[in-house]
Coordinates of N, CA and C and ligand atoms in Angstrom, one line a residue:
M1425 N -7.4 0.3 -30.8 CA -7.8 -0.4 -29.4 C -7.9 0.9 -29.3
S1426 N -9.0 0.4 -27.9 CA -10.4 1.4 -27.6 C -9.7 2.2 -26.2
K1427 N -9.1 3.4 -26.2 CA -8.2 4.1 -25.6 C -9.5 4.7 -24.5
K1428 N -9.4 4.7 -23.5 CA -10.7 6.3 -21.9 C -9.6 6.5 -21.5
K1429 N -9.8 7.5 -21.5 CA -8.5 8.4 -20.5 C -9.3 8.1 -19.1
L1430 N -8.0 7.3 -18.3 CA -9.3 7.4 -16.9 C -8.7 8.7 -15.6
Y1431 N -7.5 8.9 -16.0 CA -7.5 9.3 -15.2 C -5.6 10.3 -15.8
E1432 N -5.9 11.5 -15.5 CA -4.6 13.1 -15.3 C -3.9 13.1 -14.7
G1433 N -2.7 12.5 -14.4 CA -1.6 12.9 -13.3 C -0.7 13.8 -13.2
K1434 N 0.2 13.9 -12.5 CA 1.3 15.5 -13.2 C 1.8 15.8 -13.9
A1435 N 3.0 14.1 -13.9 CA 3.9 13.5 -14.6 C 3.3 12.0 -16.5
K1436 N 1.9 12.2 -16.3 CA 1.5 11.0 -16.3 C 0.3 10.6 -16.7
T1437 N -0.4 10.2 -18.3 CA -1.6 10.0 -17.6 C -2.5 8.4 -18.0
V1438 N -3.6 8.2 -17.2 CA -3.9 7.0 -17.8 C -4.9 7.0 -18.5
Y1439 N -4.7 5.1 -20.4 CA -5.6 5.3 -20.4 C -6.7 3.5 -20.5
T1440 N -7.6 3.3 -19.7 CA -7.5 1.6 -20.1 C -7.2 1.7 -21.8
T1441 N -7.7 -0.3 -21.2 CA -7.0 -0.9 -23.4 C -7.8 -1.3 -23.4
D1442 N -8.1 -3.2 -24.0 CA -9.0 -3.3 -24.7 C -9.5 -4.8 -23.4
N1443 N -7.7 -5.0 -22.5 CA -7.9 -5.3 -21.9 C -8.2 -5.1 -20.4
P1444 N -9.3 -6.1 -20.1 CA -9.4 -5.1 -18.0 C -9.0 -5.0 -17.5
D1445 N -7.6 -5.8 -17.4 CA -6.6 -5.7 -16.7 C -5.8 -5.4 -16.4
E1446 N -5.4 -4.6 -17.6 CA -4.4 -3.6 -18.8 C -4.4 -2.4 -18.6
L1447 N -3.4 -1.6 -18.4 CA -4.2 -0.2 -18.0 C -2.5 0.6 -19.4
L1448 N -3.0 1.1 -20.2 CA -1.6 2.4 -20.6 C -1.4 3.6 -20.1
V1449 N -0.6 3.5 -20.4 CA 0.3 5.1 -19.3 C 0.9 5.4 -20.5
Y1450 N 1.0 7.2 -19.9 CA 1.3 7.7 -21.3 C 2.6 9.2 -20.5
Y1451 N 3.8 8.9 -20.5 CA 4.9 9.2 -20.1 C 4.7 11.0 -20.5
K1452 N 4.0 12.2 -19.9 CA 4.7 13.3 -20.1 C 5.4 14.4 -20.4
D1453 N 5.5 15.6 -21.1 CA 7.1 16.6 -20.2 C 7.0 17.4 -19.3
D1454 N 5.6 17.6 -18.4 CA 5.0 18.3 -17.6 C 5.6 17.2 -16.9
A1455 N 6.8 19.2 -15.5 CA 6.7 18.7 -14.2 C 6.5 19.6 -13.8
T1456 N 6.3 19.1 -12.2 CA 5.1 19.8 -11.8 C 6.6 19.8 -10.0
A1457 N 6.4 20.7 -9.1 CA 7.5 20.7 -8.0 C 6.4 21.0 -7.1
G1458 N 6.3 20.5 -5.1 CA 6.0 21.1 -4.0 C 4.8 21.8 -4.4
N1459 N 4.3 20.0 -4.6 CA 3.4 19.0 -5.1 C 2.3 20.8 -5.8
G1460 N 3.1 20.8 -7.1 CA 1.8 21.1 -8.1 C 2.7 23.3 -7.9
A1461 N 2.9 23.4 -7.1 CA 3.2 24.6 -7.1 C 4.7 25.5 -7.6
K1462 N 5.5 24.4 -8.6 CA 5.7 25.0 -8.8 C 5.8 24.0 -10.3
K1463 N 5.2 24.7 -12.1 CA 5.4 23.6 -13.0 C 6.3 24.4 -13.8
G1464 N 6.2 23.2 -14.8 CA 7.6 23.7 -16.5 C 7.3 22.4 -16.6
T1465 N 8.2 22.7 -17.9 CA 8.6 21.8 -18.9 C 9.7 20.6 -19.5
I1466 N 10.1 19.7 -19.3 CA 11.2 19.1 -19.0 C 10.8 18.6 -20.6
V1467 N 11.7 18.8 -21.7 CA 11.6 18.5 -23.1 C 12.5 17.3 -23.1
G1468 N 11.5 16.3 -23.8 CA 11.8 15.2 -24.5 C 11.5 14.1 -23.1
K1469 N 11.4 14.5 -21.8 CA 11.5 13.8 -20.5 C 11.1 12.4 -20.2
G1470 N 9.8 12.9 -21.4 CA 8.2 11.4 -21.2 C 9.5 10.5 -22.3
V1471 N 10.0 10.5 -23.2 CA 10.7 9.7 -23.4 C 11.7 9.0 -22.4
L1472 N 11.9 9.3 -21.6 CA 13.8 9.5 -20.8 C 13.5 8.6 -20.0
N1473 N 11.5 8.2 -19.1 CA 11.9 8.0 -18.1 C 10.8 6.9 -17.9
N1474 N 10.3 7.1 -19.4 CA 9.1 5.5 -19.9 C 10.2 4.4 -20.0
K1475 N 12.0 5.1 -20.5 CA 12.8 4.0 -20.9 C 13.3 3.7 -19.6
I1476 N 13.6 4.6 -18.9 CA 14.7 4.2 -17.3 C 14.0 3.2 -16.8
S1477 N 12.3 4.7 -16.8 CA 11.4 3.3 -15.5 C 11.1 1.6 -15.9
A1478 N 11.1 1.5 -17.1 CA 11.3 -0.1 -18.0 C 12.6 -0.9 -17.9
F1479 N 14.0 -0.1 -17.8 CA 15.2 -0.4 -17.4 C 15.1 -1.1 -16.0
F1480 N 14.6 0.2 -15.2 CA 14.7 0.0 -13.7 C 13.3 -2.3 -14.1
F1481 N 12.6 -1.7 -13.9 CA 11.0 -2.7 -13.3 C 11.9 -3.8 -13.9
D1482 N 12.3 -4.0 -15.3 CA 13.1 -5.4 -16.1 C 14.3 -6.0 -14.8
M1483 N 15.4 -5.2 -15.1 CA 17.1 -5.5 -14.0 C 16.1 -5.8 -13.1
L1484 N 15.1 -5.7 -12.1 CA 14.1 -6.0 -10.6 C 13.4 -7.2 -10.3
A1485 N 12.9 -6.9 -12.0 CA 12.3 -8.9 -12.2 C 13.2 -9.7 -11.9
K1486 N 14.2 -9.7 -12.6 CA 15.5 -10.9 -12.6 C 16.1 -11.0 -11.7
Q1487 N 15.9 -10.0 -10.6 CA 16.1 -10.3 -8.6 C 14.6 -10.3 -8.4
G1488 N 14.0 -11.0 -8.8 CA 12.6 -11.9 -8.5 C 12.0 -10.4 -7.5
I1489 N 10.7 -9.6 -7.9 CA 10.4 -7.7 -7.8 C 9.3 -8.0 -8.6
E1490 N 8.6 -7.9 -8.3 CA 6.6 -8.5 -9.3 C 6.8 -7.0 -9.2
H1491 N 6.1 -6.7 -10.3 CA 5.6 -4.9 -10.5 C 4.5 -5.5 -11.5
H1492 N 3.6 -4.0 -12.0 CA 3.2 -3.8 -13.2 C 3.2 -3.1 -14.3
Y1493 N 5.1 -3.4 -15.1 CA 4.9 -3.3 -16.7 C 5.3 -4.0 -16.8
I1494 N 4.5 -4.1 -18.3 CA 4.4 -5.1 -20.0 C 5.2 -5.0 -20.6
N1495 N 4.9 -4.0 -21.1 CA 5.8 -3.3 -22.0 C 5.5 -2.2 -22.2
M1496 N 6.7 -1.6 -24.0 CA 6.5 -0.1 -24.1 C 5.9 -0.6 -25.8
P1497 N 4.8 -0.1 -26.0 CA 4.1 -0.5 -26.8 C 5.1 1.3 -28.0
S1498 N 5.2 1.7 -27.4 CA 5.5 3.5 -27.4 C 7.3 4.5 -26.9
D1499 N 7.6 4.7 -27.6 CA 8.7 5.4 -26.8 C 8.2 6.4 -25.2
R1500 N 6.6 6.5 -25.4 CA 6.4 7.3 -24.7 C 5.1 6.9 -23.6
E1501 N 5.3 5.8 -23.9 CA 3.8 4.6 -23.2 C 4.2 3.2 -22.6
M1502 N 3.8 3.1 -22.2 CA 4.2 1.7 -21.0 C 2.2 1.5 -21.3
I1503 N 2.7 0.0 -21.6 CA 1.0 -0.8 -20.9 C 1.7 -1.3 -19.4
V1504 N 0.5 -1.5 -18.9 CA 0.7 -2.6 -17.1 C -0.6 -3.4 -16.5
K1505 N 0.0 -3.6 -15.8 CA -1.2 -4.4 -15.5 C -1.9 -3.6 -14.4
K1506 N -3.3 -3.4 -14.1 CA -3.9 -2.6 -13.4 C -4.1 -3.1 -11.8
L1507 N -3.2 -1.9 -11.2 CA -3.2 -2.4 -9.6 C -4.7 -1.9 -8.7
D1508 N -4.9 -2.4 -7.6 CA -5.9 -1.9 -7.2 C -4.6 -0.7 -6.3
I1509 N -4.9 0.9 -6.5 CA -3.3 1.0 -5.9 C -3.5 1.4 -4.4
I1510 N -2.7 1.4 -3.6 CA -1.8 1.1 -2.0 C -2.3 2.7 -2.1
P1511 N -2.9 3.5 -0.6 CA -2.5 5.2 -0.9 C -1.1 5.8 0.0
L1512 N -0.5 4.8 -0.6 CA 0.6 5.0 0.2 C 1.9 6.1 -0.9
E1513 N 3.4 6.7 -0.4 CA 4.4 6.8 -0.9 C 5.5 6.2 0.2
V1514 N 6.2 5.4 -0.8 CA 6.9 4.7 0.3 C 8.1 4.7 -0.2
V1515 N 8.4 5.9 0.6 CA 10.8 7.0 0.8 C 11.1 5.8 1.1
L1516 N 12.7 5.0 0.2 CA 13.9 5.3 1.3 C 14.5 6.2 1.4
R1517 N 15.4 6.2 2.7 CA 17.0 6.5 2.4 C 17.9 6.4 2.4
N1518 N 18.8 6.8 1.5 CA 20.2 6.5 2.4 C 21.0 7.3 2.8
V1519 N 20.8 8.4 1.8 CA 21.6 9.6 2.7 C 21.2 11.0 2.8
A1520 N 20.9 11.6 3.3 CA 19.9 12.8 4.2 C 19.7 13.6 2.9
A1521 N 18.7 13.7 2.4 CA 18.4 15.3 1.3 C 17.2 15.8 2.2
G1522 N 16.7 16.5 0.5 CA 15.3 17.3 1.2 C 15.0 17.0 2.4
S1523 N 14.1 16.7 2.0 CA 12.6 17.0 4.0 C 13.0 16.4 4.4
L1524 N 13.9 15.3 5.1 CA 14.7 14.2 5.7 C 15.3 15.6 6.7
A1525 N 16.7 16.0 6.0 CA 18.0 16.8 6.1 C 16.9 17.8 6.6
K1526 N 15.5 18.6 6.5 CA 15.3 20.0 6.5 C 14.3 19.8 7.7
R1527 N 13.9 18.6 7.8 CA 13.5 17.8 9.8 C 14.1 17.8 10.1
L1528 N 15.5 17.2 10.2 CA 16.2 16.9 11.3 C 17.7 17.4 11.0
G1529 N 17.2 18.7 10.8 CA 18.6 19.4 11.0 C 19.8 18.7 10.2
L1530 N 19.8 17.5 9.0 CA 21.0 17.3 9.1 C 20.8 17.8 8.3
K1531 N 22.6 17.7 7.3 CA 23.3 18.3 6.2 C 23.4 16.8 5.1
E1532 N 22.2 18.0 4.2 CA 22.6 17.2 3.2 C 24.0 17.0 2.9
G1533 N 23.8 14.5 2.1 CA 24.8 14.8 1.9 C 25.2 13.7 2.9
T1534 N 24.4 14.2 4.3 CA 25.5 12.9 5.4 C 24.2 10.9 4.9
K1535 N 26.1 10.3 5.4 CA 24.8 9.5 5.0 C 24.1 8.3 6.5
M1536 N 23.5 8.0 6.0 CA 22.6 6.8 7.0 C 23.2 5.8 7.5
S1537 N 22.9 5.4 8.2 CA 23.7 4.1 9.2 C 22.9 2.5 8.3
T1538 N 21.8 3.0 8.2 CA 21.1 1.9 8.0 C 20.1 2.7 7.2
P1539 N 19.5 2.0 5.3 CA 18.2 3.0 4.7 C 17.5 3.3 5.7
I1540 N 16.2 4.4 5.6 CA 15.2 4.3 6.5 C 14.4 4.3 5.2
L1541 N 12.7 3.9 5.7 CA 11.9 3.9 5.4 C 10.7 3.9 5.5
E1542 N 10.1 5.9 4.9 CA 9.4 6.2 5.2 C 8.3 6.0 5.2
Y1543 N 6.8 6.3 5.5 CA 5.3 6.1 4.5 C 4.9 7.8 4.3
Y1544 N 4.7 8.3 3.3 CA 3.0 9.8 3.1 C 2.1 8.8 2.8
Y1545 N 0.4 9.4 3.7 CA -0.4 9.2 2.6 C -0.2 9.9 1.1
K1546 N -0.7 9.3 0.2 CA -0.9 10.5 -0.7 C -2.2 11.2 -0.7
C1547 N -2.5 11.8 -1.1 CA -3.2 13.4 -0.8 C -2.4 14.7 -0.8
D1548 N -3.2 15.0 -2.4 CA -2.4 16.5 -3.0 C -2.9 17.9 -1.7
E1549 N -4.3 17.0 -1.6 CA -5.1 17.9 -0.8 C -4.4 18.8 1.0
L1550 N -3.5 17.5 1.5 CA -3.6 17.4 3.0 C -1.5 17.3 2.7
N1551 N -1.3 18.1 1.5 CA 0.1 17.7 0.8 C 1.0 16.5 1.3
D1552 N 0.6 15.4 1.3 CA 1.7 13.6 1.4 C 2.0 13.9 2.9
P1553 N 1.1 14.1 3.4 CA 1.6 13.9 5.4 C 2.3 12.6 5.4
M1554 N 3.9 12.8 6.4 CA 3.4 11.8 6.8 C 2.9 10.4 8.1
V1555 N 3.1 9.5 7.5 CA 1.7 9.4 8.7 C 2.7 8.0 9.2
N1556 N 2.5 7.3 10.3 CA 3.1 5.5 10.3 C 2.9 4.2 10.4
K1557 N 2.5 3.4 11.2 CA 1.7 1.7 10.2 C 0.7 1.9 11.4
F1558 N 0.9 2.4 12.5 CA -0.9 2.8 13.2 C -1.8 3.8 12.6
H1559 N -1.6 4.7 11.5 CA -2.9 5.2 10.4 C -2.4 4.6 10.2
I1560 N -2.3 3.7 8.7 CA -2.1 3.5 8.5 C -2.9 1.9 8.7
K1561 N -2.4 1.2 9.3 CA -4.0 -0.1 9.5 C -5.5 1.1 10.5
A1562 N -5.7 1.3 11.3 CA -6.1 2.5 11.8 C -6.7 3.0 10.8
M1563 N -6.4 3.2 9.9 CA -7.5 3.9 8.6 C -7.8 3.0 7.3
N1564 N -7.3 1.6 7.7 CA -7.5 0.5 6.4 C -6.9 0.7 5.4
W1565 N -5.7 1.4 5.0 CA -5.8 2.0 3.6 C -3.6 0.3 3.2
A1566 N -4.5 -0.4 3.9 CA -3.6 -1.4 4.0 C -3.5 -2.4 5.2
T1567 N -2.9 -3.7 5.1 CA -3.1 -4.1 6.6 C -1.8 -4.8 6.6
E1568 N -1.6 -5.3 7.8 CA -0.1 -5.9 8.4 C 0.8 -6.7 7.9
D1569 N -0.4 -7.4 6.9 CA 1.0 -8.9 5.7 C 1.2 -7.5 4.6
E1570 N 0.2 -6.7 4.5 CA 0.6 -5.9 2.9 C 2.0 -5.2 3.8
L1571 N 1.6 -4.3 4.5 CA 2.7 -3.6 5.2 C 4.1 -4.6 5.0
A1572 N 3.8 -5.7 5.5 CA 5.3 -6.1 6.0 C 6.1 -6.3 4.0
Q1573 N 4.9 -7.0 2.9 CA 5.3 -6.8 1.6 C 5.7 -6.3 1.3
I1574 N 5.5 -4.8 1.6 CA 6.6 -3.2 1.0 C 7.4 -2.7 1.4
E1575 N 7.1 -4.0 3.2 CA 8.8 -2.7 3.9 C 9.5 -4.2 3.5
K1576 N 9.4 -5.9 3.6 CA 10.4 -6.8 1.9 C 10.4 -5.9 0.9
A1577 N 9.9 -5.7 0.4 CA 9.6 -5.7 -1.4 C 10.8 -4.1 -1.0
G1578 N 10.4 -3.4 -0.2 CA 11.2 -1.6 -0.3 C 13.0 -2.2 -0.6
L1579 N 13.4 -2.9 0.3 CA 14.6 -2.4 0.7 C 15.1 -3.5 -0.2
K1580 N 14.5 -4.6 0.1 CA 15.4 -5.2 -1.4 C 16.0 -4.1 -2.5
I1581 N 14.9 -3.3 -3.5 CA 14.7 -3.0 -4.5 C 16.0 -2.2 -3.8
N1582 N 16.1 -1.2 -3.0 CA 16.7 -0.4 -2.5 C 18.4 -0.8 -2.7
S1583 N 18.4 -2.3 -2.1 CA 19.7 -3.0 -2.1 C 20.5 -3.3 -3.7
I1584 N 19.3 -4.1 -4.0 CA 19.5 -4.3 -5.8 C 20.3 -2.6 -6.5
M1585 N 19.4 -1.5 -6.8 CA 19.4 -0.3 -6.8 C 20.7 0.2 -6.9
T1586 N 20.7 0.1 -5.8 CA 21.7 0.7 -5.3 C 23.4 0.3 -5.6
D1587 N 23.4 -1.2 -4.8 CA 24.5 -2.2 -5.8 C 24.9 -1.5 -6.7
Y1588 N 23.8 -2.3 -8.4 CA 23.9 -1.9 -9.3 C 24.5 -0.6 -9.4
L1589 N 23.2 1.5 -9.4 CA 23.4 2.3 -9.8 C 26.0 2.2 -8.7
K1590 N 25.9 1.6 -8.2 CA 26.7 1.8 -7.6 C 28.2 1.5 -9.3
T1591 N 27.6 0.6 -9.6 CA 28.8 -0.1 -11.2 C 29.1 1.5 -12.1
K1592 N 27.7 1.8 -12.3 CA 27.6 3.2 -12.8 C 28.6 4.7 -13.0
N1593 N 28.7 4.4 -11.2 CA 29.9 5.8 -10.2 C 28.1 7.0 -10.4
I1594 N 27.1 5.8 -9.5 CA 26.0 7.0 -9.4 C 25.6 6.0 -7.7
D1595 N 24.8 7.0 -6.7 CA 24.6 6.9 -5.5 C 23.0 7.1 -5.8
L1596 N 22.8 6.4 -5.3 CA 21.4 6.3 -5.3 C 20.9 7.2 -3.7
I1597 N 20.3 8.4 -3.9 CA 20.5 8.9 -1.7 C 18.9 8.7 -1.4
D1598 N 17.5 8.4 -2.5 CA 16.5 8.4 -2.3 C 15.3 8.3 -3.1
F1599 N 14.6 7.8 -2.5 CA 13.4 7.3 -4.3 C 12.3 7.8 -3.1
K1600 N 11.3 7.2 -4.4 CA 10.0 6.7 -3.8 C 9.3 5.6 -4.9
L1601 N 8.4 5.1 -3.8 CA 7.4 3.3 -4.7 C 6.6 3.4 -4.7
E1602 N 5.7 2.9 -4.8 CA 4.2 2.5 -4.7 C 3.8 1.7 -5.3
F1603 N 2.9 0.8 -4.7 CA 2.7 -0.1 -4.5 C 1.2 -0.4 -4.6
G1604 N 1.0 -1.8 -5.5 CA -0.8 -1.8 -5.5 C -1.4 -3.4 -5.7
R1605 N -2.4 -4.2 -5.0 CA -3.5 -5.7 -5.3 C -3.8 -5.8 -7.1
Y1606 N -3.0 -6.3 -7.0 CA -3.7 -7.4 -8.7 C -3.6 -8.5 -8.0
H1607 N -4.4 -9.1 -8.2 CA -4.7 -10.3 -8.0 C -4.5 -11.5 -7.2
G1608 N -4.9 -10.6 -5.6 CA -4.3 -11.4 -4.0 C -2.8 -11.0 -3.6
K1609 N -2.4 -9.9 -5.4 CA -0.4 -10.2 -4.4 C -0.1 -8.7 -4.1
V1610 N 0.8 -7.9 -3.9 CA 1.3 -6.7 -3.8 C 2.4 -6.6 -4.7
L1611 N 2.1 -5.7 -5.5 CA 2.9 -5.5 -7.0 C 3.6 -4.1 -7.0
L1612 N 4.8 -3.7 -6.9 CA 5.7 -2.6 -7.3 C 5.0 -1.8 -9.1
G1613 N 4.2 -0.4 -8.5 CA 4.3 0.0 -8.9 C 4.8 1.8 -9.6
D1614 N 3.5 2.4 -10.1 CA 3.8 4.2 -11.1 C 5.6 3.8 -11.5
E1615 N 6.3 4.8 -11.9 CA 8.0 4.8 -11.5 C 9.0 4.6 -11.1
I1616 N 10.2 4.8 -11.3 CA 11.8 4.0 -11.2 C 12.0 5.3 -12.4
S1617 N 12.7 6.7 -12.1 CA 13.1 7.0 -12.6 C 13.7 8.7 -12.2
P1618 N 14.4 9.6 -12.9 CA 14.5 11.1 -12.2 C 13.5 11.8 -11.4
D1619 N 12.7 11.3 -12.1 CA 11.5 12.5 -10.8 C 11.0 11.9 -10.0
N1620 N 11.4 10.6 -10.0 CA 11.1 9.9 -8.1 C 12.2 10.2 -7.2
C1621 N 13.4 9.8 -7.7 CA 14.7 9.4 -7.2 C 15.6 10.3 -7.4
R1622 N 16.8 10.1 -6.0 CA 18.2 11.2 -6.7 C 18.6 10.2 -6.1
F1623 N 19.2 10.8 -7.1 CA 20.2 9.9 -8.1 C 22.0 11.1 -8.2
W1624 N 23.6 11.3 -6.7 CA 24.1 12.1 -7.7 C 25.3 10.5 -7.3
D1625 N 26.1 11.5 -8.9 CA 27.4 11.0 -9.4 C 28.3 10.8 -8.0
S1626 N 29.1 10.1 -8.1 CA 29.4 9.2 -6.8 C 30.5 10.0 -7.1
T1627 N 31.1 10.8 -8.1 CA 33.2 11.4 -7.4 C 32.6 13.2 -7.4
T1628 N 31.7 13.7 -8.5 CA 31.4 14.8 -8.8 C 30.1 15.8 -6.8
H1629 N 29.4 14.1 -7.3 CA 28.3 14.4 -6.1 C 27.4 15.1 -7.5
E1630 N 27.9 15.7 -8.6 CA 26.2 16.4 -9.5 C 24.9 15.7 -9.2
K1631 N 23.9 16.8 -8.9 CA 23.0 16.0 -9.5 C 21.8 15.7 -10.2
L1632 N 21.6 14.5 -11.1 CA 21.5 13.7 -11.7 C 19.9 14.0 -11.5
D1633 N 18.5 14.6 -11.4 CA 17.0 14.3 -11.1 C 16.8 15.1 -10.8
K1634 N 15.4 15.3 -10.4 CA 14.7 16.3 -10.2 C 15.7 18.1 -10.3
D1635 N 15.7 17.3 -9.2 CA 16.6 18.6 -7.4 C 16.1 20.1 -9.2
R1636 N 17.1 19.2 -9.8 CA 17.8 20.1 -11.0 C 16.4 20.9 -11.0
F1637 N 15.2 20.1 -11.5 CA 14.0 21.5 -11.8 C 13.7 21.8 -10.8
R1638 N 14.1 21.7 -9.5 CA 13.5 22.0 -8.5 C 13.8 23.3 -7.5
R1639 N 14.9 23.3 -7.7 CA 16.2 24.2 -7.1 C 17.1 25.4 -8.2
D1640 N 16.6 25.0 -10.0 CA 16.7 26.3 -10.9 C 18.4 25.9 -10.8
L1641 N 18.4 24.2 -11.3 CA 20.6 24.1 -10.8 C 20.6 24.4 -12.9
G1642 N 19.5 24.0 -13.5 CA 20.2 24.4 -14.9 C 20.2 22.7 -15.7
H1643 N 20.1 22.9 -17.0 CA 20.9 21.4 -17.5 C 19.9 20.5 -17.2
V1644 N 18.3 20.6 -17.1 CA 17.7 19.5 -16.2 C 17.4 18.6 -17.1
E1645 N 17.3 18.2 -18.7 CA 17.1 17.2 -19.4 C 18.4 16.5 -19.7
D1646 N 19.3 17.7 -20.0 CA 20.6 17.5 -20.5 C 21.4 15.9 -18.7
A1647 N 20.6 16.0 -17.8 CA 20.0 14.8 -16.4 C 20.0 13.7 -15.9
Y1648 N 18.9 13.9 -17.0 CA 17.9 12.8 -17.4 C 18.6 11.4 -18.5
K1649 N 18.7 12.6 -19.7 CA 19.6 11.7 -20.4 C 21.0 11.1 -19.9
E1650 N 21.8 11.5 -18.8 CA 23.2 11.2 -18.5 C 22.6 9.8 -17.8
I1651 N 21.8 9.6 -17.1 CA 21.3 8.5 -16.6 C 20.1 7.0 -17.6
L1652 N 19.9 8.0 -18.3 CA 19.4 6.8 -20.0 C 20.9 6.2 -20.1
H1653 N 21.8 7.3 -20.5 CA 23.4 6.6 -21.1 C 23.7 5.9 -20.2
R1654 N 23.7 6.4 -19.5 CA 25.0 5.6 -18.3 C 23.9 4.1 -17.5
L1655 N 22.9 3.6 -17.8 CA 22.1 2.4 -17.9 C 21.6 1.7 -18.9
T1656 N 21.8 2.3 -20.2 CA 21.3 1.1 -21.4 C 22.7 1.5 -22.3
G1657 N 23.4 3.0 -22.4 CA 24.6 2.8 -22.9 C 24.0 3.1 -23.8
K1658 N 22.8 3.8 -24.3 CA 22.3 4.1 -25.3 C 22.1 6.1 -24.9
Q1659 N 21.5 7.0 -26.1 CA 21.8 8.1 -25.5 C 20.0 8.5 -25.1
V1660 N 19.7 8.2 -26.1 CA 17.5 8.2 -26.4 C 17.6 7.2 -26.7
Ligands
CDP2508 O1 11.4 16.6 -2.1 P1 11.5 16.4 -0.9 O2 11.9 17.6 -0.8 O3 9.7 17.2 -0.8 O4 11.3 15.1 -0.3 P2 11.0 14.0 0.0 O5 10.8 13.6 0.9 O6 13.0 14.4 0.8 O7 11.8 13.0 -0.9 C1 12.4 11.9 -1.1 C2 11.8 11.6 -2.3 O8 10.7 10.4 -2.8 C3 12.8 12.5 -3.3 O9 13.8 11.6 -4.3 C4 11.9 12.7 -3.7 O10 12.4 13.0 -4.9 C5 10.8 11.2 -3.8 N1 9.7 11.6 -3.8 C6 8.5 11.6 -4.9 O11 8.9 10.9 -5.6 N2 7.3 12.3 -4.8 C7 6.9 12.9 -3.5 N3 5.4 13.3 -3.4 C8 7.7 13.4 -2.7 C9 8.4 12.3 -3.2

């Protein structure tokens, strides 16, 4: 397969493949927080996030969610459909944490009465500023119809994942999604892993996600391993 590096991100590298409609995503062990202000390595993270993401994509597909994931040629690699990425980070929240807790002066762990969906403009130089639908339409980042599809899929994904994770004694606090266009459709892209979700143990409220790295809580790898184990029953 002829591989050409297309893009190197903070946690993943993307390569072309022989098929112009498909890309290869390589999951790295590199970890960053605060938009690159804190850097480190979480040993084995690439393998764990690749497998955890593949698990969630497969699960969501069974419930009618269309996504970019095709298959996993190796432990750290994923073949995906090549999307025209919509430059938005779509954040879903069920419980106050992180930036929401700070911005609204809420205690982390405060349950929301209904899920919250927020948009951020994907732009490292600007620190991913929060935007609303008016900004998005005025800047032509997405159309009204695309936003309607994103909101419907985002809320459905939140509900499917929340219900499923509950059976594994995990609370889905919040998470980030990205979407892209593919032959006239809007598909779910990126990854779904402890790097971009907040997972708390339902009983102990222990954090099982990247906050262990962001906040120097220790046992970072163990938390990612625990998520894969609870989802699949497998160790790695
Ligand atoms: O993580 P932080 O407190 O900076 O931001 P947040 O707005 O509270 O993040 C909400 C959710 O989106 C968390 O699960 C983050 O892991 C995720 N997120 C992400 O994956 N990438 C970003 N650039 C920002 C948030």
